Amino acid sequence: MFLDRILTDRLRLDRHAAGRRARRTRARRRRRSETIADECTHLNWAPHETPKESAHPNWAPHETPKESADVLQSFRDGWTGRENAVYAVYPRAGEDGAGKYAGNTGLRVDWEHRTGTLGIWLREPFWGRGYSGERARALAAFAFERLDLDVLAVTAIPENERSIRAITKYVDAMGGREEGTIRNGLADADGEVHDVRWFSVTREEYVAAADGEREIEFGDAVEFAADTRTDG
């Protein structure tokens, strides 16, 4: 049901698995993390869109390796329970930093309401490249074409102006709209509450805006086959 891999023109989205080895350049002598779990230690990941694609009031950097391990376990549980598909993001060949771990993205599924909700976190070197919109379009195709969902949603707090601009751009491109603001819609880890701006795209809007075009690759061959590209 969930795809192990989704490819866009510039990105490779791989299932986020703590035991999966990150690729290494043999000629490079400096230390690099060998697993995605190492890369995530002491980092934060938000289930909502984030300002500067990196911070959210409901999440803070992990204070201990155990906290990171618990988050990674939640990724695995969400995947096996078919409730949350979390992917590690890698730029493909031709991109600056090709093959490097760029961050995480995910699609949380509410099967009862046939709705998927997007989330993303990107490392700072990968900000400002339009990756957020590119992976959003890919996950929209996944949500509507493979999971048969009816609505794709994304939220952000009003203060996150950079995220609001990015979300507005790609939601408009997919034919969606901003639904409005939910007052006190989010409580952070410290108990402080925040308003939340809510955006959505329906399947009908997505199909009409796509007009038969798609920028991603997926299917059984992509889902399970090893990557034979030389994009790191």
Coordinates of C-alpha atoms in Angstrom, one line a residue:
M1 CA 0.0 0.0 0.0
F2 CA 2.6 2.5 1.1
L3 CA 5.4 2.9 -1.5
D4 CA 9.0 2.3 -0.4
R5 CA 10.2 4.8 -2.9
I6 CA 8.8 7.8 -4.9
L7 CA 10.9 9.6 -7.5
T8 CA 10.4 13.2 -8.7
D9 CA 12.4 15.1 -11.3
R10 CA 14.9 16.3 -8.6
L11 CA 14.1 14.2 -5.5
R12 CA 14.2 10.6 -4.2
L13 CA 11.8 9.9 -1.3
D14 CA 12.8 6.6 0.5
R15 CA 10.9 5.0 3.3
H16 CA 12.3 6.3 6.5
A17 CA 13.8 3.2 8.2
A18 CA 16.3 3.5 11.1
G19 CA 18.2 0.4 10.0
R20 CA 18.7 1.5 6.4
R21 CA 22.3 2.6 5.6
A22 CA 22.9 6.0 4.2
R23 CA 25.2 5.9 1.1
R24 CA 28.8 6.9 1.6
T25 CA 31.4 8.2 -0.7
R26 CA 34.4 5.9 -0.2
A27 CA 36.9 8.6 -1.2
R28 CA 35.5 10.9 1.5
R29 CA 37.5 10.4 4.8
R30 CA 35.5 12.6 7.1
R31 CA 32.9 10.9 9.3
R32 CA 29.4 10.7 8.1
S33 CA 26.4 9.1 9.7
E34 CA 25.9 5.5 8.6
T35 CA 22.2 5.4 9.2
I36 CA 19.2 7.7 9.0
A37 CA 18.8 7.2 12.7
D38 CA 22.3 8.8 13.3
E39 CA 21.3 11.7 11.0
C40 CA 18.2 12.3 13.0
T41 CA 19.7 12.3 16.5
H42 CA 19.2 15.6 18.1
L43 CA 17.2 16.9 15.1
N44 CA 13.6 17.8 15.1
W45 CA 10.9 16.9 12.6
A46 CA 7.5 18.5 12.4
P47 CA 4.2 16.9 11.2
H48 CA 3.2 20.4 9.9
E49 CA 4.7 22.8 7.5
T50 CA 7.4 24.8 9.2
P51 CA 9.0 28.3 9.1
K52 CA 12.3 28.3 7.3
E53 CA 11.4 24.6 6.7
S54 CA 13.0 23.7 10.0
A55 CA 11.1 24.7 13.2
H56 CA 7.6 24.4 14.6
P57 CA 6.3 25.5 18.0
N58 CA 5.1 22.0 18.8
W59 CA 8.5 20.4 18.3
A60 CA 12.0 21.0 19.7
P61 CA 15.4 19.5 19.0
H62 CA 15.7 16.1 20.7
E63 CA 17.5 16.2 24.0
T64 CA 18.6 12.6 24.1
P65 CA 19.3 9.7 21.7
K66 CA 16.4 7.9 23.3
E67 CA 14.0 10.7 22.3
S68 CA 15.2 10.3 18.7
A69 CA 14.9 6.5 19.0
D70 CA 11.3 6.9 20.2
V71 CA 10.5 9.2 17.2
L72 CA 12.0 6.7 14.8
Q73 CA 10.0 3.9 16.4
S74 CA 6.8 6.1 15.8
F75 CA 7.8 6.3 12.2
R76 CA 8.0 2.5 11.9
D77 CA 4.7 2.0 13.8
G78 CA 2.9 4.6 11.6
W79 CA 4.1 2.8 8.5
T80 CA 3.2 -0.7 9.6
G81 CA -0.2 0.5 10.9
R82 CA -0.8 2.2 7.5
E83 CA -1.4 5.5 9.2
N84 CA 1.7 7.6 8.5
A85 CA 4.1 7.2 5.6
V86 CA 7.4 9.0 6.5
Y87 CA 10.1 9.4 3.9
A88 CA 13.7 10.5 4.0
V89 CA 14.4 13.1 1.2
Y90 CA 17.5 12.9 -1.0
P91 CA 18.3 15.2 -4.0
R92 CA 18.9 13.3 -7.2
A93 CA 21.7 13.6 -9.7
G94 CA 22.4 17.1 -11.0
E95 CA 21.3 18.7 -7.7
D96 CA 23.8 20.4 -5.3
G97 CA 24.3 17.8 -2.6
A98 CA 22.9 14.9 -4.7
G99 CA 22.5 11.8 -2.6
K100 CA 22.8 13.6 0.8
Y101 CA 20.1 13.3 3.4
A102 CA 18.1 16.5 3.1
G103 CA 15.3 15.9 5.6
N104 CA 12.0 14.1 6.2
T105 CA 8.5 14.4 4.7
G106 CA 5.4 12.5 5.4
L107 CA 1.7 11.8 4.7
R108 CA -0.5 11.1 7.7
V109 CA -3.7 9.2 6.7
D110 CA -7.1 9.6 8.3
W111 CA -8.9 6.6 6.6
E112 CA -12.2 7.4 8.3
H113 CA -12.3 10.9 6.7
R114 CA -10.3 9.8 3.6
T115 CA -7.9 12.7 4.2
G116 CA -4.1 12.8 4.0
T117 CA -2.1 15.5 5.9
L118 CA 1.3 16.6 4.7
G119 CA 4.4 17.3 6.8
I120 CA 8.0 18.3 6.1
W121 CA 11.3 19.2 7.7
L122 CA 14.4 20.1 5.6
R123 CA 18.0 20.7 6.7
E124 CA 19.1 24.3 6.2
P125 CA 21.4 23.7 3.2
F126 CA 18.4 22.6 1.2
W127 CA 16.1 25.5 1.9
G128 CA 14.9 27.8 -0.9
R129 CA 15.1 25.2 -3.7
G130 CA 11.4 24.6 -4.1
Y131 CA 11.7 21.0 -2.7
S132 CA 8.7 21.5 -0.5
G133 CA 6.3 22.1 -3.4
E134 CA 7.9 19.3 -5.5
R135 CA 7.5 16.6 -2.8
A136 CA 3.9 18.0 -2.1
R137 CA 2.9 17.4 -5.7
A138 CA 4.5 13.9 -5.5
L139 CA 2.6 13.0 -2.3
A140 CA -0.6 14.4 -3.7
A141 CA -0.3 12.0 -6.6
F142 CA 0.4 9.2 -4.1
A143 CA -2.5 10.2 -2.0
F144 CA -5.1 10.5 -4.8
E145 CA -3.8 7.9 -7.3
R146 CA -2.6 5.1 -5.1
L147 CA -4.4 5.5 -1.7
D148 CA -7.7 6.7 -3.2
L149 CA -8.1 9.5 -0.7
D150 CA -10.5 12.4 -1.3
V151 CA -8.7 15.3 0.4
L152 CA -5.1 16.5 0.9
A153 CA -4.6 18.9 3.8
V154 CA -1.7 21.0 5.1
T155 CA -1.5 23.4 8.1
A156 CA 0.8 26.1 9.4
I157 CA 0.7 28.6 12.2
P158 CA 0.1 32.2 10.9
E159 CA 3.5 33.5 12.1
N160 CA 5.2 31.1 9.7
E161 CA 5.2 33.5 6.8
R162 CA 7.8 31.6 4.7
S163 CA 5.8 28.4 5.0
I164 CA 2.5 30.1 4.3
R165 CA 4.0 31.5 1.0
A166 CA 5.3 28.1 0.0
I167 CA 2.0 26.3 0.9
T168 CA -0.1 28.9 -0.8
K169 CA 1.9 28.5 -4.0
Y170 CA 1.7 24.8 -4.3
V171 CA -1.9 24.5 -3.1
D172 CA -3.0 27.1 -5.7
A173 CA -1.0 25.2 -8.4
M174 CA -3.0 22.0 -7.5
G175 CA -6.3 23.8 -7.6
G176 CA -6.8 23.9 -3.8
R177 CA -7.6 26.7 -1.4
E178 CA -7.1 28.0 2.1
E179 CA -10.1 26.9 4.2
G180 CA -9.5 29.4 7.0
T181 CA -8.0 29.7 10.5
I182 CA -8.7 27.3 13.4
R183 CA -8.3 29.3 16.6
N184 CA -6.2 27.6 19.2
G185 CA -5.9 24.7 16.8
L186 CA -2.4 23.6 18.1
A187 CA -0.9 23.2 21.6
D188 CA 2.9 23.0 21.7
A189 CA 5.0 20.9 24.0
D190 CA 5.1 23.7 26.6
G191 CA 1.3 24.0 26.7
E192 CA 1.1 27.2 24.7
V193 CA -1.7 27.3 22.1
H194 CA -1.5 28.7 18.6
D195 CA -3.9 29.4 15.8
V196 CA -3.6 27.2 12.7
R197 CA -4.2 28.1 9.0
W198 CA -5.7 25.2 7.1
F199 CA -5.3 24.5 3.4
S200 CA -6.8 21.7 1.4
V201 CA -7.0 20.2 -2.1
T202 CA -9.7 17.8 -3.2
R203 CA -9.2 14.9 -5.6
E204 CA -11.4 16.7 -8.2
E205 CA -9.3 19.9 -7.9
Y206 CA -6.1 17.9 -8.2
V207 CA -7.2 16.1 -11.3
A208 CA -8.4 19.2 -13.0
A209 CA -5.2 21.1 -12.3
A210 CA -2.9 18.2 -13.3
D211 CA -4.6 17.9 -16.7
G212 CA -3.0 14.5 -17.2
E213 CA 0.5 15.6 -16.3
R214 CA 2.6 14.1 -13.5
E215 CA 6.1 14.8 -12.4
I216 CA 6.8 11.6 -10.4
E217 CA 7.5 7.9 -10.9
F218 CA 6.0 5.1 -8.9
G219 CA 4.7 1.6 -9.3
D220 CA 5.8 -1.9 -8.3
A221 CA 9.2 -1.6 -10.0
V222 CA 9.9 1.7 -8.2
E223 CA 8.3 0.5 -5.0
F224 CA 10.5 -2.5 -4.4
A225 CA 13.4 -2.4 -6.8
A226 CA 16.9 -1.3 -5.8
D227 CA 17.9 2.1 -7.2
T228 CA 20.2 1.5 -10.2
R229 CA 20.8 5.2 -10.8
T230 CA 24.2 6.8 -10.1
D231 CA 22.7 9.7 -8.2
G232 CA 24.1 8.7 -4.8

